[in-house]
Amino acid sequence: MEWILAWMVIGSVAARSLTPAAVERSSFRHNRPMGKSYQRIDGRLRAFIEAQHIFFTATAPLDGEGTVNLSPKGLNGSFAVLDELTVAYLDFAGSNAETIAHLRENGRITLMWCAFDGPPNIVRVHGRGEPVFRDDARWAELMGHFPDIDPTLHGLRAIIVVTAEKIRDTCGYAVPFMTYEEDRPLHASRFARETDESLDAYFQKKEHIAASIDGLPGLPLPLPPLPRTA
């Protein structure tokens, strides 16, 4: 009886000493398949995607010697699930336009989200993307999916719409735990002062905006005025 009580005490102390990460790893082990395909973006999958503070996009030109592009995307509220097979995100001002150029040439794109807290998970959406520009008739309707973003603060130049062709998740066991604090204010503070004219001038001066690193057509210039919302 005494040795049984001793083991119970030791087990209780050990359980209390586990970190949240250790508890999560213990309870999650052996309960998750290593990879699964999905027919649509809904339910648990959609909830996971929408809860992440950062995702990544990958594109490439058709030329096998061309430059593969991988970009991080942040700012809460700049991503939206439009329906079970369609997602979109806002493409803000920057110093290049590789994603736009690659999509204009061939449309191929992969989006990836990974869990930095909670159960390990990686989700990839492989599909076809299209940049919708400021002068597109669909602009106003698409912007309705991003109510928390003020487009005048970030030099918004396009909305990237992606139609999923393959949806998969994998384990993400090697992704580290990292804590989100807040969005950086630097992008808004840099581009909020730009007018349509000065933003166009900024893009005109950049080497890889109107054309990609490999010379593909990038962001169409001159930049059309930002449509004003009612």
PDB file of C-alpha atoms in Angstrom:
ATOM      1  CA  MET A   1       0.000   0.000   0.000  1.00  0.00           C
ATOM      2  CA  GLU A   2       2.795   2.439   0.873  1.00  0.00           C
ATOM      3  CA  TRP A   3       4.525   2.030  -2.496  1.00  0.00           C
ATOM      4  CA  ILE A   4       1.226   2.609  -4.286  1.00  0.00           C
ATOM      5  CA  LEU A   5       0.696   5.865  -2.390  1.00  0.00           C
ATOM      6  CA  ALA A   6       4.268   6.905  -3.140  1.00  0.00           C
ATOM      7  CA  TRP A   7       3.802   6.404  -6.876  1.00  0.00           C
ATOM      8  CA  MET A   8       0.519   8.355  -6.764  1.00  0.00           C
ATOM      9  CA  VAL A   9       2.276  11.298  -5.105  1.00  0.00           C
ATOM     10  CA  ILE A  10       5.159  11.196  -7.610  1.00  0.00           C
ATOM     11  CA  GLY A  11       2.709  11.061 -10.522  1.00  0.00           C
ATOM     12  CA  SER A  12       0.730  14.000  -9.176  1.00  0.00           C
ATOM     13  CA  VAL A  13       3.858  16.137  -8.747  1.00  0.00           C
ATOM     14  CA  ALA A  14       5.101  15.227 -12.226  1.00  0.00           C
ATOM     15  CA  ALA A  15       1.774  16.171 -13.797  1.00  0.00           C
ATOM     16  CA  ARG A  16       1.781  19.568 -12.079  1.00  0.00           C
ATOM     17  CA  SER A  17       5.340  20.217 -13.318  1.00  0.00           C
ATOM     18  CA  LEU A  18       4.441  19.777 -16.989  1.00  0.00           C
ATOM     19  CA  THR A  19       4.499  22.953 -19.039  1.00  0.00           C
ATOM     20  CA  PRO A  20       1.458  23.748 -21.222  1.00  0.00           C
ATOM     21  CA  ALA A  21       3.559  22.763 -24.230  1.00  0.00           C
ATOM     22  CA  ALA A  22       4.373  19.393 -22.671  1.00  0.00           C
ATOM     23  CA  VAL A  23       0.725  18.748 -21.842  1.00  0.00           C
ATOM     24  CA  GLU A  24      -0.236  19.636 -25.400  1.00  0.00           C
ATOM     25  CA  ARG A  25       2.417  17.328 -26.844  1.00  0.00           C
ATOM     26  CA  SER A  26       1.426  14.458 -24.559  1.00  0.00           C
ATOM     27  CA  SER A  27      -2.284  14.678 -25.316  1.00  0.00           C
ATOM     28  CA  PHE A  28      -1.741  15.194 -29.051  1.00  0.00           C
ATOM     29  CA  ARG A  29       0.696  12.344 -29.635  1.00  0.00           C
ATOM     30  CA  HIS A  30      -0.572   9.431 -31.752  1.00  0.00           C
ATOM     31  CA  ASN A  31      -3.986  11.086 -32.167  1.00  0.00           C
ATOM     32  CA  ARG A  32      -3.353  12.914 -35.442  1.00  0.00           C
ATOM     33  CA  PRO A  33      -2.786  11.606 -38.989  1.00  0.00           C
ATOM     34  CA  MET A  34       0.403  12.852 -40.663  1.00  0.00           C
ATOM     35  CA  GLY A  35      -1.432  14.405 -43.630  1.00  0.00           C
ATOM     36  CA  LYS A  36      -4.944  14.752 -44.980  1.00  0.00           C
ATOM     37  CA  SER A  37      -6.590  16.204 -48.068  1.00  0.00           C
ATOM     38  CA  TYR A  38      -9.785  18.266 -47.985  1.00  0.00           C
ATOM     39  CA  GLN A  39     -12.449  19.053 -50.555  1.00  0.00           C
ATOM     40  CA  ARG A  40     -13.283  22.485 -49.196  1.00  0.00           C
ATOM     41  CA  ILE A  41     -12.265  25.173 -46.720  1.00  0.00           C
ATOM     42  CA  ASP A  42     -14.798  24.977 -43.909  1.00  0.00           C
ATOM     43  CA  GLY A  43     -15.306  23.951 -40.306  1.00  0.00           C
ATOM     44  CA  ARG A  44     -12.152  23.318 -38.282  1.00  0.00           C
ATOM     45  CA  LEU A  45      -9.913  24.015 -41.278  1.00  0.00           C
ATOM     46  CA  ARG A  46     -11.411  27.454 -41.900  1.00  0.00           C
ATOM     47  CA  ALA A  47     -11.340  28.324 -38.211  1.00  0.00           C
ATOM     48  CA  PHE A  48      -7.637  27.449 -38.040  1.00  0.00           C
ATOM     49  CA  ILE A  49      -6.753  29.537 -41.101  1.00  0.00           C
ATOM     50  CA  GLU A  50      -8.686  32.568 -39.922  1.00  0.00           C
ATOM     51  CA  ALA A  51      -7.101  32.441 -36.467  1.00  0.00           C
ATOM     52  CA  GLN A  52      -3.509  32.766 -37.719  1.00  0.00           C
ATOM     53  CA  HIS A  53      -1.689  36.103 -37.607  1.00  0.00           C
ATOM     54  CA  ILE A  54       0.669  35.316 -40.482  1.00  0.00           C
ATOM     55  CA  PHE A  55       0.684  33.208 -43.626  1.00  0.00           C
ATOM     56  CA  PHE A  56       3.076  32.665 -46.521  1.00  0.00           C
ATOM     57  CA  THR A  57       2.657  32.760 -50.292  1.00  0.00           C
ATOM     58  CA  ALA A  58       4.826  30.990 -52.854  1.00  0.00           C
ATOM     59  CA  THR A  59       4.893  31.598 -56.607  1.00  0.00           C
ATOM     60  CA  ALA A  60       7.302  31.018 -59.487  1.00  0.00           C
ATOM     61  CA  PRO A  61       7.643  31.862 -63.183  1.00  0.00           C
ATOM     62  CA  LEU A  62       7.277  29.194 -65.854  1.00  0.00           C
ATOM     63  CA  ASP A  63      10.949  29.510 -66.717  1.00  0.00           C
ATOM     64  CA  GLY A  64      12.805  26.840 -64.758  1.00  0.00           C
ATOM     65  CA  GLU A  65      15.705  29.250 -64.300  1.00  0.00           C
ATOM     66  CA  GLY A  66      13.436  31.996 -62.969  1.00  0.00           C
ATOM     67  CA  THR A  67      13.256  33.297 -59.428  1.00  0.00           C
ATOM     68  CA  VAL A  68      10.971  31.479 -56.961  1.00  0.00           C
ATOM     69  CA  ASN A  69       9.256  33.937 -54.617  1.00  0.00           C
ATOM     70  CA  LEU A  70       8.195  33.311 -51.015  1.00  0.00           C
ATOM     71  CA  SER A  71       6.508  36.096 -49.041  1.00  0.00           C
ATOM     72  CA  PRO A  72       5.157  36.462 -45.485  1.00  0.00           C
ATOM     73  CA  LYS A  73       1.777  38.152 -45.170  1.00  0.00           C
ATOM     74  CA  GLY A  74       0.477  39.770 -42.017  1.00  0.00           C
ATOM     75  CA  LEU A  75      -1.809  42.539 -40.721  1.00  0.00           C
ATOM     76  CA  ASN A  76      -4.914  41.201 -39.032  1.00  0.00           C
ATOM     77  CA  GLY A  77      -7.990  41.586 -41.202  1.00  0.00           C
ATOM     78  CA  SER A  78      -6.136  41.487 -44.531  1.00  0.00           C
ATOM     79  CA  PHE A  79      -7.117  37.876 -45.332  1.00  0.00           C
ATOM     80  CA  ALA A  80     -10.610  36.506 -45.976  1.00  0.00           C
ATOM     81  CA  VAL A  81     -12.273  33.216 -46.888  1.00  0.00           C
ATOM     82  CA  LEU A  82     -14.785  34.125 -49.606  1.00  0.00           C
ATOM     83  CA  ASP A  83     -16.367  30.689 -49.956  1.00  0.00           C
ATOM     84  CA  GLU A  84     -15.466  27.018 -49.566  1.00  0.00           C
ATOM     85  CA  LEU A  85     -12.951  27.118 -52.419  1.00  0.00           C
ATOM     86  CA  THR A  86     -11.971  30.777 -52.676  1.00  0.00           C
ATOM     87  CA  VAL A  87      -9.791  32.977 -50.473  1.00  0.00           C
ATOM     88  CA  ALA A  88      -8.419  36.480 -50.916  1.00  0.00           C
ATOM     89  CA  TYR A  89      -5.860  38.765 -49.341  1.00  0.00           C
ATOM     90  CA  LEU A  90      -4.842  42.397 -49.697  1.00  0.00           C
ATOM     91  CA  ASP A  91      -1.622  43.173 -51.537  1.00  0.00           C
ATOM     92  CA  PHE A  92      -0.067  46.263 -49.996  1.00  0.00           C
ATOM     93  CA  ALA A  93       2.658  48.615 -51.184  1.00  0.00           C
ATOM     94  CA  GLY A  94       6.169  47.214 -51.168  1.00  0.00           C
ATOM     95  CA  SER A  95       9.449  47.297 -53.012  1.00  0.00           C
ATOM     96  CA  ASN A  96       8.657  44.534 -55.504  1.00  0.00           C
ATOM     97  CA  ALA A  97       5.720  42.782 -57.148  1.00  0.00           C
ATOM     98  CA  GLU A  98       6.902  39.217 -57.712  1.00  0.00           C
ATOM     99  CA  THR A  99       3.628  37.568 -56.717  1.00  0.00           C
ATOM    100  CA  ILE A 100       1.623  39.805 -59.042  1.00  0.00           C
ATOM    101  CA  ALA A 101       4.024  39.154 -61.927  1.00  0.00           C
ATOM    102  CA  HIS A 102       3.975  35.388 -61.491  1.00  0.00           C
ATOM    103  CA  LEU A 103       0.199  35.283 -61.216  1.00  0.00           C
ATOM    104  CA  ARG A 104      -0.189  37.385 -64.342  1.00  0.00           C
ATOM    105  CA  GLU A 105       2.037  34.937 -66.209  1.00  0.00           C
ATOM    106  CA  ASN A 106       0.773  31.558 -64.985  1.00  0.00           C
ATOM    107  CA  GLY A 107      -1.589  31.883 -62.006  1.00  0.00           C
ATOM    108  CA  ARG A 108       0.076  29.224 -59.840  1.00  0.00           C
ATOM    109  CA  ILE A 109       0.240  29.918 -56.114  1.00  0.00           C
ATOM    110  CA  THR A 110       0.516  28.117 -52.791  1.00  0.00           C
ATOM    111  CA  LEU A 111      -0.600  29.641 -49.495  1.00  0.00           C
ATOM    112  CA  MET A 112       0.613  28.184 -46.189  1.00  0.00           C
ATOM    113  CA  TRP A 113      -0.398  28.678 -42.566  1.00  0.00           C
ATOM    114  CA  CYS A 114       1.306  27.040 -39.580  1.00  0.00           C
ATOM    115  CA  ALA A 115       0.432  26.921 -35.899  1.00  0.00           C
ATOM    116  CA  PHE A 116       2.818  28.723 -33.565  1.00  0.00           C
ATOM    117  CA  ASP A 117       0.645  27.909 -30.545  1.00  0.00           C
ATOM    118  CA  GLY A 118      -1.812  25.165 -29.674  1.00  0.00           C
ATOM    119  CA  PRO A 119      -1.760  21.785 -31.470  1.00  0.00           C
ATOM    120  CA  PRO A 120       0.826  21.529 -34.275  1.00  0.00           C
ATOM    121  CA  ASN A 121      -0.622  22.015 -37.728  1.00  0.00           C
ATOM    122  CA  ILE A 122       0.343  23.187 -41.214  1.00  0.00           C
ATOM    123  CA  VAL A 123      -2.271  23.946 -43.869  1.00  0.00           C
ATOM    124  CA  ARG A 124      -1.515  24.510 -47.540  1.00  0.00           C
ATOM    125  CA  VAL A 125      -3.861  25.718 -50.243  1.00  0.00           C
ATOM    126  CA  HIS A 126      -2.547  25.065 -53.747  1.00  0.00           C
ATOM    127  CA  GLY A 127      -4.441  26.823 -56.478  1.00  0.00           C
ATOM    128  CA  ARG A 128      -4.766  29.536 -59.072  1.00  0.00           C
ATOM    129  CA  GLY A 129      -4.512  33.176 -58.187  1.00  0.00           C
ATOM    130  CA  GLU A 130      -5.477  36.424 -59.864  1.00  0.00           C
ATOM    131  CA  PRO A 131      -4.516  39.982 -58.956  1.00  0.00           C
ATOM    132  CA  VAL A 132      -7.546  42.278 -58.991  1.00  0.00           C
ATOM    133  CA  PHE A 133      -6.413  45.858 -59.499  1.00  0.00           C
ATOM    134  CA  ARG A 134      -7.882  49.180 -58.379  1.00  0.00           C
ATOM    135  CA  ASP A 135      -9.701  49.846 -61.655  1.00  0.00           C
ATOM    136  CA  ASP A 136     -11.409  46.425 -61.720  1.00  0.00           C
ATOM    137  CA  ALA A 137     -15.209  46.443 -61.465  1.00  0.00           C
ATOM    138  CA  ARG A 138     -15.011  43.752 -58.744  1.00  0.00           C
ATOM    139  CA  TRP A 139     -12.935  45.927 -56.405  1.00  0.00           C
ATOM    140  CA  ALA A 140     -15.726  47.372 -54.259  1.00  0.00           C
ATOM    141  CA  GLU A 141     -17.431  44.016 -53.716  1.00  0.00           C
ATOM    142  CA  LEU A 142     -14.178  42.316 -52.778  1.00  0.00           C
ATOM    143  CA  MET A 143     -13.215  45.083 -50.362  1.00  0.00           C
ATOM    144  CA  GLY A 144     -16.428  44.343 -48.469  1.00  0.00           C
ATOM    145  CA  HIS A 145     -14.701  41.213 -47.140  1.00  0.00           C
ATOM    146  CA  PHE A 146     -12.067  43.323 -45.348  1.00  0.00           C
ATOM    147  CA  PRO A 147     -14.050  45.647 -43.059  1.00  0.00           C
ATOM    148  CA  ASP A 148     -11.231  46.035 -40.520  1.00  0.00           C
ATOM    149  CA  ILE A 149      -8.689  47.410 -42.998  1.00  0.00           C
ATOM    150  CA  ASP A 150      -8.469  51.066 -43.982  1.00  0.00           C
ATOM    151  CA  PRO A 151      -7.056  50.844 -47.538  1.00  0.00           C
ATOM    152  CA  THR A 152      -5.793  54.432 -47.426  1.00  0.00           C
ATOM    153  CA  LEU A 153      -3.241  53.554 -44.731  1.00  0.00           C
ATOM    154  CA  HIS A 154      -1.266  50.883 -46.548  1.00  0.00           C
ATOM    155  CA  GLY A 155      -0.895  51.863 -50.185  1.00  0.00           C
ATOM    156  CA  LEU A 156      -3.223  49.063 -51.217  1.00  0.00           C
ATOM    157  CA  ARG A 157      -2.471  48.162 -54.832  1.00  0.00           C
ATOM    158  CA  ALA A 158      -4.276  44.861 -55.504  1.00  0.00           C
ATOM    159  CA  ILE A 159      -6.507  42.155 -54.066  1.00  0.00           C
ATOM    160  CA  ILE A 160      -5.208  38.639 -54.675  1.00  0.00           C
ATOM    161  CA  VAL A 161      -8.023  36.134 -55.215  1.00  0.00           C
ATOM    162  CA  VAL A 162      -7.096  32.442 -55.026  1.00  0.00           C
ATOM    163  CA  THR A 163      -9.218  29.499 -56.131  1.00  0.00           C
ATOM    164  CA  ALA A 164      -8.174  26.306 -54.349  1.00  0.00           C
ATOM    165  CA  GLU A 165      -7.331  23.226 -56.389  1.00  0.00           C
ATOM    166  CA  LYS A 166      -5.723  21.151 -53.635  1.00  0.00           C
ATOM    167  CA  ILE A 167      -6.111  21.610 -49.864  1.00  0.00           C
ATOM    168  CA  ARG A 168      -3.921  19.694 -47.431  1.00  0.00           C
ATOM    169  CA  ASP A 169      -2.743  19.770 -43.855  1.00  0.00           C
ATOM    170  CA  THR A 170       0.292  18.147 -42.259  1.00  0.00           C
ATOM    171  CA  CYS A 171       1.562  17.661 -38.734  1.00  0.00           C
ATOM    172  CA  GLY A 172       3.820  20.672 -38.114  1.00  0.00           C
ATOM    173  CA  TYR A 173       5.633  18.858 -35.308  1.00  0.00           C
ATOM    174  CA  ALA A 174       8.869  20.779 -35.951  1.00  0.00           C
ATOM    175  CA  VAL A 175       7.278  24.257 -35.975  1.00  0.00           C
ATOM    176  CA  PRO A 176       8.358  26.097 -32.795  1.00  0.00           C
ATOM    177  CA  PHE A 177       6.105  27.741 -30.253  1.00  0.00           C
ATOM    178  CA  MET A 178       6.091  31.514 -30.720  1.00  0.00           C
ATOM    179  CA  THR A 179       3.946  34.171 -29.109  1.00  0.00           C
ATOM    180  CA  TYR A 180       2.096  36.841 -31.082  1.00  0.00           C
ATOM    181  CA  GLU A 181       2.272  40.309 -29.536  1.00  0.00           C
ATOM    182  CA  GLU A 182       0.812  42.766 -32.035  1.00  0.00           C
ATOM    183  CA  ASP A 183       0.968  43.908 -35.642  1.00  0.00           C
ATOM    184  CA  ARG A 184       3.838  46.231 -36.471  1.00  0.00           C
ATOM    185  CA  PRO A 185       2.622  49.820 -37.037  1.00  0.00           C
ATOM    186  CA  LEU A 186       5.476  50.623 -39.424  1.00  0.00           C
ATOM    187  CA  HIS A 187       3.741  49.808 -42.705  1.00  0.00           C
ATOM    188  CA  ALA A 188       0.816  52.108 -42.005  1.00  0.00           C
ATOM    189  CA  SER A 189       3.050  54.875 -40.689  1.00  0.00           C
ATOM    190  CA  ARG A 190       5.183  54.640 -43.850  1.00  0.00           C
ATOM    191  CA  PHE A 191       2.422  54.621 -46.478  1.00  0.00           C
ATOM    192  CA  ALA A 192      -0.458  56.498 -44.830  1.00  0.00           C
ATOM    193  CA  ARG A 193       1.081  59.798 -45.916  1.00  0.00           C
ATOM    194  CA  GLU A 194       1.132  58.829 -49.605  1.00  0.00           C
ATOM    195  CA  THR A 195      -1.400  60.160 -52.098  1.00  0.00           C
ATOM    196  CA  ASP A 196      -2.347  58.281 -55.253  1.00  0.00           C
ATOM    197  CA  GLU A 197       0.112  60.442 -57.172  1.00  0.00           C
ATOM    198  CA  SER A 198       3.038  60.078 -54.775  1.00  0.00           C
ATOM    199  CA  LEU A 199       2.435  56.336 -54.444  1.00  0.00           C
ATOM    200  CA  ASP A 200       2.548  55.995 -58.219  1.00  0.00           C
ATOM    201  CA  ALA A 201       5.807  57.972 -58.252  1.00  0.00           C
ATOM    202  CA  TYR A 202       7.210  55.659 -55.561  1.00  0.00           C
ATOM    203  CA  PHE A 203       6.335  52.596 -57.653  1.00  0.00           C
ATOM    204  CA  GLN A 204       7.751  54.152 -60.821  1.00  0.00           C
ATOM    205  CA  LYS A 205      11.131  54.594 -59.130  1.00  0.00           C
ATOM    206  CA  LYS A 206      11.350  50.988 -57.911  1.00  0.00           C
ATOM    207  CA  GLU A 207      13.170  48.577 -60.196  1.00  0.00           C
ATOM    208  CA  HIS A 208      10.965  45.536 -59.598  1.00  0.00           C
ATOM    209  CA  ILE A 209       7.424  46.878 -59.428  1.00  0.00           C
ATOM    210  CA  ALA A 210       6.376  47.323 -63.067  1.00  0.00           C
ATOM    211  CA  ALA A 211       8.472  44.273 -63.940  1.00  0.00           C
ATOM    212  CA  SER A 212       9.604  41.287 -61.884  1.00  0.00           C
ATOM    213  CA  ILE A 213      13.199  40.327 -61.123  1.00  0.00           C
ATOM    214  CA  ASP A 214      13.076  38.149 -64.249  1.00  0.00           C
ATOM    215  CA  GLY A 215      11.473  40.843 -66.420  1.00  0.00           C
ATOM    216  CA  LEU A 216       7.853  39.651 -66.325  1.00  0.00           C
ATOM    217  CA  PRO A 217       5.085  42.291 -66.341  1.00  0.00           C
ATOM    218  CA  GLY A 218       4.307  43.234 -62.753  1.00  0.00           C
ATOM    219  CA  LEU A 219       2.070  45.945 -61.329  1.00  0.00           C
ATOM    220  CA  PRO A 220       0.396  47.902 -64.156  1.00  0.00           C
ATOM    221  CA  LEU A 221       1.408  51.555 -64.035  1.00  0.00           C
ATOM    222  CA  PRO A 222       0.422  54.347 -63.825  1.00  0.00           C
ATOM    223  CA  LEU A 223      -1.426  53.389 -60.657  1.00  0.00           C
ATOM    224  CA  PRO A 224      -5.169  54.040 -60.907  1.00  0.00           C
ATOM    225  CA  PRO A 225      -6.742  56.128 -58.112  1.00  0.00           C
ATOM    226  CA  LEU A 226      -7.900  54.207 -55.071  1.00  0.00           C
ATOM    227  CA  PRO A 227     -11.674  53.768 -55.338  1.00  0.00           C
ATOM    228  CA  ARG A 228     -13.445  55.701 -52.600  1.00  0.00           C
ATOM    229  CA  THR A 229     -15.940  53.857 -50.468  1.00  0.00           C
ATOM    230  CA  ALA A 230     -19.332  55.391 -49.767  1.00  0.00           C
TER     231      ALA A 230
END
